[in-house]
Short mmCIF file of C-alpha atoms and ligand atoms in Angstrom, two decimals:
data_model
loop_
_atom_site.label_atom_id
_atom_site.label_comp_id
_atom_site.label_asym_id
_atom_site.label_seq_id
_atom_site.Cartn_x
_atom_site.Cartn_y
_atom_site.Cartn_z
CA UNK A 536 0.00 0.00 0.00
CA UNK A 537 1.21 3.46 -0.83
CA UNK A 538 1.92 5.72 2.09
CA UNK A 539 -0.27 8.80 2.05
CA UNK A 540 1.67 12.03 1.50
CA UNK A 541 2.90 13.79 4.57
CA UNK A 542 1.34 16.98 5.89
CA UNK A 543 3.74 19.80 5.06
CA UNK A 544 3.09 21.38 8.44
CA UNK A 545 4.27 18.28 10.28
CA UNK A 546 7.79 18.44 8.87
CA UNK A 547 10.43 19.51 11.35
CA UNK A 548 12.77 22.34 10.43
CA UNK A 549 15.49 19.78 9.82
CA UNK A 550 13.32 17.48 7.67
CA UNK A 551 12.30 20.43 5.54
CA UNK A 552 15.89 21.50 4.98
CA UNK A 553 17.01 17.97 4.15
CA UNK A 554 14.14 17.66 1.71
CA UNK A 555 14.92 20.95 -0.02
CA UNK A 556 18.57 19.99 -0.29
CA UNK A 557 17.65 16.65 -1.81
CA UNK A 558 15.75 18.36 -4.62
CA UNK A 559 18.49 20.95 -5.20
CA UNK A 560 16.70 23.97 -3.69
CA UNK A 561 18.60 26.63 -1.74
CA UNK A 562 18.35 26.62 2.06
CA UNK A 563 16.52 29.97 2.30
CA UNK A 564 13.43 28.31 0.81
CA UNK A 565 12.87 26.71 4.21
CA UNK A 566 12.40 30.14 5.74
CA UNK A 567 10.06 31.20 2.94
CA UNK A 568 7.94 28.09 3.36
CA UNK A 569 7.85 28.52 7.10
CA UNK A 570 6.66 32.12 6.65
CA UNK A 571 3.85 30.98 4.39
CA UNK A 572 2.78 28.26 6.78
CA UNK A 573 2.90 30.04 10.13
CA UNK A 574 3.06 33.80 9.56
CA UNK A 575 0.73 34.14 6.61
CA UNK A 576 -1.30 31.05 7.49
CA UNK A 577 -1.36 29.94 3.83
CA UNK A 578 -4.16 27.54 3.03
CA UNK A 579 -2.68 25.89 -0.04
CA UNK A 580 0.72 25.32 -1.54
CA UNK A 581 -0.14 27.13 -4.75
CA UNK A 582 -0.63 30.43 -2.96
CA UNK A 583 3.06 30.52 -1.95
CA UNK A 584 3.84 32.91 -4.75
CA UNK A 585 7.47 33.68 -4.06
CA UNK A 586 8.34 30.01 -4.64
CA UNK A 587 8.97 29.00 -8.24
CA UNK A 588 6.13 27.22 -10.00
CA UNK A 589 8.34 24.14 -10.27
CA UNK A 590 8.93 24.02 -6.54
CA UNK A 591 5.25 24.51 -5.78
CA UNK A 592 4.42 21.61 -8.10
CA UNK A 593 7.05 19.42 -6.50
CA UNK A 594 5.80 20.28 -3.01
CA UNK A 595 2.23 19.50 -4.05
CA UNK A 596 3.32 16.09 -5.30
CA UNK A 597 5.23 15.19 -2.17
CA UNK A 598 3.10 16.79 0.55
CA UNK A 599 -0.38 17.87 1.48
CA UNK A 600 -1.65 20.87 3.41
CA UNK A 601 -4.74 19.95 5.37
CA UNK A 602 -6.29 23.20 6.48
CA UNK A 603 -9.41 23.33 8.61
CA UNK A 604 -12.25 25.41 7.14
CA UNK A 605 -15.34 27.11 8.52
CA UNK A 606 -18.34 25.26 7.14
CA UNK A 607 -21.02 27.18 8.99
CA UNK A 608 -21.20 30.42 10.97
CA UNK A 609 -23.97 31.30 13.44
CA UNK A 610 -24.37 34.69 15.02
CA UNK A 611 -25.84 35.21 18.48
CA UNK A 612 -27.97 38.20 19.50
CA UNK A 613 -25.06 39.29 21.69
CA UNK A 614 -22.60 39.30 18.77
CA UNK A 615 -20.93 35.99 19.60
CA UNK A 616 -20.08 33.95 16.51
CA UNK A 617 -20.05 30.17 16.55
CA UNK A 618 -18.18 28.41 13.76
CA UNK A 619 -18.45 24.81 12.67
CA UNK A 620 -14.90 23.87 11.72
CA UNK A 621 -14.56 21.11 9.16
CA UNK A 622 -11.39 19.03 9.32
CA UNK A 623 -9.73 17.34 6.35
CA UNK A 624 -11.29 13.95 7.19
CA UNK A 625 -14.81 15.39 7.43
CA UNK A 626 -15.01 15.52 11.22
CA UNK A 627 -16.27 18.76 12.73
CA UNK A 628 -15.42 20.76 15.85
CA UNK A 629 -16.60 24.19 16.97
CA UNK A 630 -14.78 27.48 17.60
CA UNK A 631 -16.33 30.58 19.07
CA UNK A 632 -15.51 34.28 18.71
CA UNK A 633 -16.64 36.31 21.69
CA UNK A 634 -16.55 40.10 21.35
CA UNK A 635 -16.84 42.42 24.35
CA UNK A 636 -16.19 46.14 24.60
CA UNK A 637 -12.57 45.54 25.56
CA UNK A 638 -11.67 42.13 24.12
CA UNK A 639 -12.21 39.77 21.27
CA UNK A 640 -11.66 36.25 22.49
CA UNK A 641 -11.29 33.08 20.46
CA UNK A 642 -12.46 29.91 22.17
CA UNK A 643 -10.85 26.96 20.41
CA UNK A 644 -11.24 23.18 20.47
CA UNK A 645 -8.42 20.71 21.05
CA UNK A 646 -10.14 17.36 20.45
CA UNK A 647 -13.06 16.01 18.42
CA UNK A 648 -15.45 15.06 21.21
CA UNK A 649 -14.17 14.38 24.72
CA UNK A 650 -13.48 11.28 26.80
CA UNK A 651 -13.84 12.75 30.28
CA UNK A 652 -17.56 12.46 30.85
CA UNK A 653 -18.17 15.56 32.99
CA UNK A 654 -21.86 15.12 33.75
CA UNK A 655 -22.91 18.71 33.07
CA UNK A 656 -21.14 19.21 29.73
CA UNK A 657 -22.69 18.70 26.31
CA UNK A 658 -19.37 17.85 24.66
CA UNK A 659 -19.07 14.83 26.97
CA UNK A 660 -22.04 13.29 25.22
CA UNK A 661 -20.05 13.08 22.01
CA UNK A 662 -17.69 10.18 21.67
CA UNK A 663 -14.05 11.23 21.66
CA UNK A 664 -12.91 10.62 18.11
CA UNK A 665 -9.43 12.03 17.80
CA UNK A 666 -6.99 14.71 18.77
CA UNK A 667 -6.62 17.79 16.64
CA UNK A 668 -3.23 18.42 15.07
CA UNK A 669 -1.27 21.54 15.92
CA UNK A 670 -2.10 22.78 12.41
CA UNK A 671 -5.82 22.34 13.00
CA UNK A 672 -5.66 24.21 16.30
CA UNK A 673 -3.55 26.92 14.67
CA UNK A 674 -6.10 27.19 11.82
CA UNK A 675 -8.94 27.91 14.23
CA UNK A 676 -6.98 30.84 15.65
CA UNK A 677 -5.94 32.14 12.23
CA UNK A 678 -9.50 31.89 10.87
CA UNK A 679 -11.09 33.51 13.91
CA UNK A 680 -8.46 36.23 13.71
CA UNK A 681 -9.59 37.01 10.15
CA UNK A 682 -13.20 36.83 11.22
CA UNK A 683 -12.56 39.26 14.05
CA UNK A 684 -11.00 41.77 11.68
CA UNK A 685 -13.78 41.49 9.14
CA UNK A 686 -16.74 41.48 11.58
CA UNK A 687 -15.44 43.77 14.28
CA UNK A 688 -12.55 45.63 12.66
CA UNK A 689 -10.03 44.57 15.27
CA UNK A 690 -7.60 41.73 15.82
CA UNK A 691 -8.02 38.94 18.33
CA UNK A 692 -6.96 39.92 21.80
CA UNK A 693 -7.29 36.63 23.71
CA UNK A 694 -7.37 32.89 23.15
CA UNK A 695 -8.91 30.37 25.51
CA UNK A 696 -8.64 26.59 25.17
CA UNK A 697 -12.20 26.12 26.39
CA UNK A 698 -13.84 24.62 23.32
CA UNK A 699 -14.33 20.91 22.77
CA UNK A 700 -11.97 18.46 24.38
CA UNK A 701 -9.39 18.32 27.13
CA UNK A 702 -6.28 20.21 25.99
CA UNK A 703 -3.93 18.38 28.36
CA UNK A 704 -4.93 15.03 26.85
CA UNK A 705 -3.63 16.38 23.54
CA UNK A 706 -0.56 17.84 25.15
CA UNK A 707 2.04 17.88 22.38
CA UNK A 708 -0.19 19.28 19.65
CA UNK A 709 -1.66 21.96 21.91
CA UNK A 710 1.82 23.06 22.97
CA UNK A 711 3.10 23.07 19.41
CA UNK A 712 0.09 25.16 18.35
CA UNK A 713 0.77 27.65 21.16
CA UNK A 714 4.40 27.92 20.05
CA UNK A 715 3.31 28.73 16.49
CA UNK A 716 0.64 31.17 17.67
CA UNK A 717 3.06 33.08 19.89
CA UNK A 718 6.27 32.85 17.86
CA UNK A 719 7.58 36.10 16.35
CA UNK A 720 7.82 34.14 13.09
CA UNK A 721 4.29 32.83 13.67
CA UNK A 722 1.13 34.76 14.57
CA UNK A 723 3.09 36.74 17.16
CA UNK A 724 0.38 36.80 19.85
CA UNK A 725 1.32 37.58 23.44
CA UNK A 726 1.44 34.37 25.53
CA UNK A 727 -0.15 36.02 28.56
CA UNK A 728 -3.30 36.48 26.46
CA UNK A 729 -3.67 32.72 26.12
CA UNK A 730 -5.41 30.55 28.73
CA UNK A 731 -5.37 26.76 28.77
CA UNK A 732 -8.37 25.35 30.63
CA UNK A 733 -8.25 21.84 32.07
CA UNK A 734 -10.26 19.46 34.21
CA UNK A 735 -7.09 19.34 36.31
CA UNK A 736 -4.66 16.54 35.44
CA UNK A 737 -1.82 16.73 38.00
CA UNK A 738 0.87 14.98 35.95
CA UNK A 739 0.30 17.13 32.89
CA UNK A 740 0.09 20.32 34.96
CA UNK A 741 3.52 19.60 36.43
CA UNK A 742 4.89 19.10 32.96
CA UNK A 743 3.19 22.26 31.73
CA UNK A 744 4.82 24.25 34.51
CA UNK A 745 8.20 23.49 32.96
CA UNK A 746 7.29 24.95 29.56
CA UNK A 747 8.73 28.43 29.23
CA UNK A 748 5.79 29.73 27.26
CA UNK A 749 4.07 32.16 29.63
CA UNK A 750 0.39 31.35 29.13
CA UNK A 751 -2.26 31.17 31.86
CA UNK A 752 -3.86 28.13 33.45
CA UNK A 753 -7.53 27.70 34.35
CA UNK A 754 -8.88 24.70 36.23
CA UNK A 755 -12.52 23.60 36.08
CA UNK A 756 -13.13 22.91 39.74
CA UNK A 757 -16.91 23.02 40.40
CA UNK A 758 -16.48 21.54 43.87
CA UNK A 759 -13.69 21.59 46.45
CA UNK A 760 -15.11 18.49 48.16
CA UNK A 761 -13.77 15.22 46.73
CA UNK A 762 -16.94 13.14 47.09
CA UNK A 763 -19.00 15.77 45.29
CA UNK A 764 -16.47 16.52 42.60
CA UNK A 765 -16.11 12.82 41.81
CA UNK A 766 -19.85 12.58 41.37
CA UNK A 767 -19.96 15.10 38.52
CA UNK A 768 -16.37 14.81 37.22
CA UNK A 769 -15.28 11.15 37.09
CA UNK A 770 -11.71 12.30 36.45
CA UNK A 771 -11.56 13.32 40.13
CA UNK A 772 -11.80 9.68 41.28
CA UNK A 773 -8.29 9.00 40.07
CA UNK A 774 -6.98 12.58 40.41
CA UNK A 775 -8.21 13.80 43.81
CA UNK A 776 -8.15 17.42 44.92
CA UNK A 777 -5.06 17.00 47.13
CA UNK A 778 -2.94 15.77 44.22
CA UNK A 779 -4.34 18.47 41.98
CA UNK A 780 -3.38 21.08 44.58
CA UNK A 781 0.20 19.83 44.81
CA UNK A 782 0.54 20.17 41.05
CA UNK A 783 -0.97 23.66 41.14
CA UNK A 784 1.44 24.76 43.85
CA UNK A 785 4.26 23.47 41.69
CA UNK A 786 2.84 25.43 38.74
CA UNK A 787 2.80 28.60 40.81
CA UNK A 788 6.32 28.03 42.14
CA UNK A 789 7.70 27.62 38.66
CA UNK A 790 5.67 30.16 36.67
CA UNK A 791 4.68 32.78 39.25
CA UNK A 792 1.24 32.85 37.64
CA UNK A 793 -1.85 32.48 39.76
CA UNK A 794 -4.47 29.91 38.84
CA UNK A 795 -8.01 30.68 37.70
CA UNK A 796 -10.65 28.34 39.11
CA UNK A 797 -13.78 27.97 37.02
CA UNK A 798 -16.79 27.11 39.07
CA UNK A 799 -20.50 26.62 38.45
CA UNK A 800 -22.94 26.75 41.36
CA UNK A 801 -25.88 24.36 40.99
CA UNK A 802 -29.07 24.34 42.97
CA UNK A 803 -29.12 21.62 45.62
CA UNK A 804 -25.67 20.36 44.70
CA UNK A 805 -22.99 22.83 45.75
CA UNK A 806 -24.99 25.89 46.79
CA UNK A 807 -24.55 25.67 50.56
CA UNK A 808 -22.30 27.55 52.90
CA UNK A 809 -20.13 24.48 53.48
CA UNK A 810 -19.41 24.33 49.73
CA UNK A 811 -18.34 27.96 49.63
CA UNK A 812 -16.15 27.44 52.70
CA UNK A 813 -14.48 24.40 51.12
CA UNK A 814 -13.68 26.50 48.04
CA UNK A 815 -12.34 29.27 50.24
CA UNK A 816 -10.03 26.82 52.01
CA UNK A 817 -8.86 25.37 48.71
CA UNK A 818 -8.07 28.83 47.37
CA UNK A 819 -6.01 29.59 50.45
CA UNK A 820 -3.48 26.96 49.41
CA UNK A 821 -2.34 28.61 46.18
CA UNK A 822 -2.53 32.13 44.69
CA UNK A 823 -5.70 31.98 42.68
CA UNK A 824 -8.86 33.73 41.59
CA UNK A 825 -12.34 32.38 40.93
CA UNK A 826 -14.64 32.76 37.95
CA UNK A 827 -18.20 31.84 38.83
CA UNK A 828 -19.63 30.72 35.48
CA UNK A 829 -23.31 30.77 34.73
CA UNK A 830 -24.69 27.31 34.09
CA UNK A 831 -25.86 26.70 30.56
CA UNK A 832 -28.61 24.14 30.56
CA UNK A 833 -28.03 21.11 28.35
CA UNK A 834 -31.37 19.47 28.93
CA UNK A 835 -30.43 17.43 32.00
CA UNK A 836 -32.90 17.83 34.88
CA UNK A 837 -30.23 16.99 37.47
CA UNK A 838 -28.54 20.34 36.91
CA UNK A 839 -30.05 23.72 37.52
CA UNK A 840 -28.41 27.09 38.05
CA UNK A 841 -28.35 28.08 41.73
CA UNK A 842 -30.30 31.03 43.14
CA UNK A 843 -28.61 34.44 43.00
CA UNK A 844 -28.43 34.42 46.82
CA UNK A 845 -26.28 31.32 47.00
CA UNK A 846 -24.00 32.68 44.29
CA UNK A 847 -23.74 35.92 46.21
CA UNK A 848 -22.78 33.94 49.30
CA UNK A 849 -19.82 32.49 47.42
CA UNK A 850 -18.78 36.01 46.42
CA UNK A 851 -18.93 37.21 50.01
CA UNK A 852 -17.10 34.24 51.51
CA UNK A 853 -14.31 34.47 48.95
CA UNK A 854 -13.97 38.24 48.99
CA UNK A 855 -13.88 38.32 52.77
CA UNK A 856 -10.85 36.07 52.45
CA UNK A 857 -9.14 38.32 49.89
CA UNK A 858 -9.78 36.09 46.88
CA UNK A 859 -10.72 37.86 43.66
CA UNK A 860 -13.99 36.49 42.34
CA UNK A 861 -15.90 37.37 39.21
CA UNK A 862 -19.31 36.35 38.00
CA UNK A 863 -19.00 35.43 34.34
CA UNK A 864 -22.07 36.13 32.28
CA UNK A 865 -22.72 33.60 29.59
CA UNK A 866 -22.37 34.53 25.92
CA UNK A 867 -23.86 33.03 22.80
CA UNK A 868 -26.40 30.90 24.62
CA UNK A 869 -29.13 31.34 22.01
CA UNK A 870 -26.96 29.57 19.42
CA UNK A 871 -25.57 26.90 21.80
CA UNK A 872 -22.18 28.57 21.74
CA UNK A 873 -21.77 29.03 25.49
CA UNK A 874 -19.53 27.06 27.90
CA UNK A 875 -20.40 23.40 27.87
CA UNK A 876 -22.85 23.67 24.99
CA UNK A 877 -20.52 22.76 22.13
CA UNK A 878 -21.88 19.55 20.70
CA UNK A 879 -22.03 20.04 16.95
CA UNK A 880 -25.77 20.63 17.21
CA UNK A 881 -25.68 22.76 14.08
CA UNK A 882 -24.91 19.59 12.13
CA UNK A 883 -28.35 18.22 12.92
CA UNK A 884 -30.02 21.10 11.17
CA UNK A 885 -30.49 21.35 7.44
N1 SAH B 811 -11.81 20.37 29.11
C1 SAH B 811 -11.49 21.71 29.50
C2 SAH B 811 -11.97 22.78 28.57
C3 SAH B 811 -13.41 22.73 28.05
S1 SAH B 811 -14.78 23.23 29.00
C4 SAH B 811 -11.97 21.98 30.88
O1 SAH B 811 -12.71 21.17 31.42
O2 SAH B 811 -11.60 22.99 31.47
C5 SAH B 811 -14.72 24.92 29.34
C6 SAH B 811 -15.45 25.26 30.65
O3 SAH B 811 -16.88 25.14 30.55
C7 SAH B 811 -15.04 24.35 31.79
O4 SAH B 811 -14.79 25.12 32.92
C8 SAH B 811 -16.28 23.49 31.97
O5 SAH B 811 -16.34 22.95 33.26
C9 SAH B 811 -17.37 24.49 31.70
N2 SAH B 811 -18.67 23.87 31.42
C10 SAH B 811 -18.92 22.65 30.92
N3 SAH B 811 -20.25 22.48 30.77
C11 SAH B 811 -20.84 23.61 31.19
C12 SAH B 811 -22.20 24.05 31.25
N4 SAH B 811 -23.21 23.28 30.84
N5 SAH B 811 -22.44 25.31 31.72
C13 SAH B 811 -21.43 26.12 32.10
N6 SAH B 811 -20.13 25.76 32.05
C14 SAH B 811 -19.84 24.51 31.60
#
């Protein structure tokens, strides 16, 4: 069987140079190709116009470029745009552009589906199919960047890995994408404007702390009591809060960046004083802040947003302890673009 041609974006610097040498091309072509791929986000080999036609033909014979494309765009009443992103093998993920008065944030996916089974999340109901490649993650950012300029007349200001999937279970490709997004000879975005959000995998967080990339870390906590957290996030059964905390302390020691805890308060589940106190105690152990996220219903009667009073109690308990806490309003809910709602629903429609 013939091997399928290699993705041009998966060649290492060294492989590219060796290849060019083997076909008698000068070394500076490597830099030109790299510029097309990662600075100009070229979507096909033929558009690389400063390469000779002969070289472009040769490249097209030996390699493929497999860009992701937007196959459908939905616009929310609040301006949020949800994009269905079609991958080269026909699978689809979703990416969201969230404009506010001060920011334009891209929310990108890292996996097709998700394996972690968080009970309150719509993506968990999709089977995990595969990891995205660094190129496919990069494409989401490049495409949303263009979209931001054309819809809102300004560039992207922030990127959050809060779309479909668990970024730390696709570690290498996510990190490679972040390198390309932040590199001066890539998209050149500031690392501190990037946030990786995770269910909280201690081993991967320790590894992440060693990467000198400078992005932020958010952890989806939802309960600071093991028995409760395990009930709604099965991942907690094998990665309990104490181990998570040790990894987070290590992260802080090595990066000096405080952690963001994402937290939803549900009626009758974690809306009591004891829950707020447990979160307060957890936050005491590492420099951190808390984002209280509004719950976006996914049609499961077990979960209902808590009363404003119980949410306010969290705010008071945390603030009294000196922890910064914000209530995050949901965006794009009318088009199922909000946190936890990404489930390729738009595919069901004609
Ligand atoms: N796997 C990563 C990133 C994806 S989820 C993670 O878990 O962090 C992005 C955020 O949305 C997480 O904090 C997640 O807990 C939250 N979320 C999931 N379902 C939600 C829902 N129905 N309503 C509100 N937030 C939800």
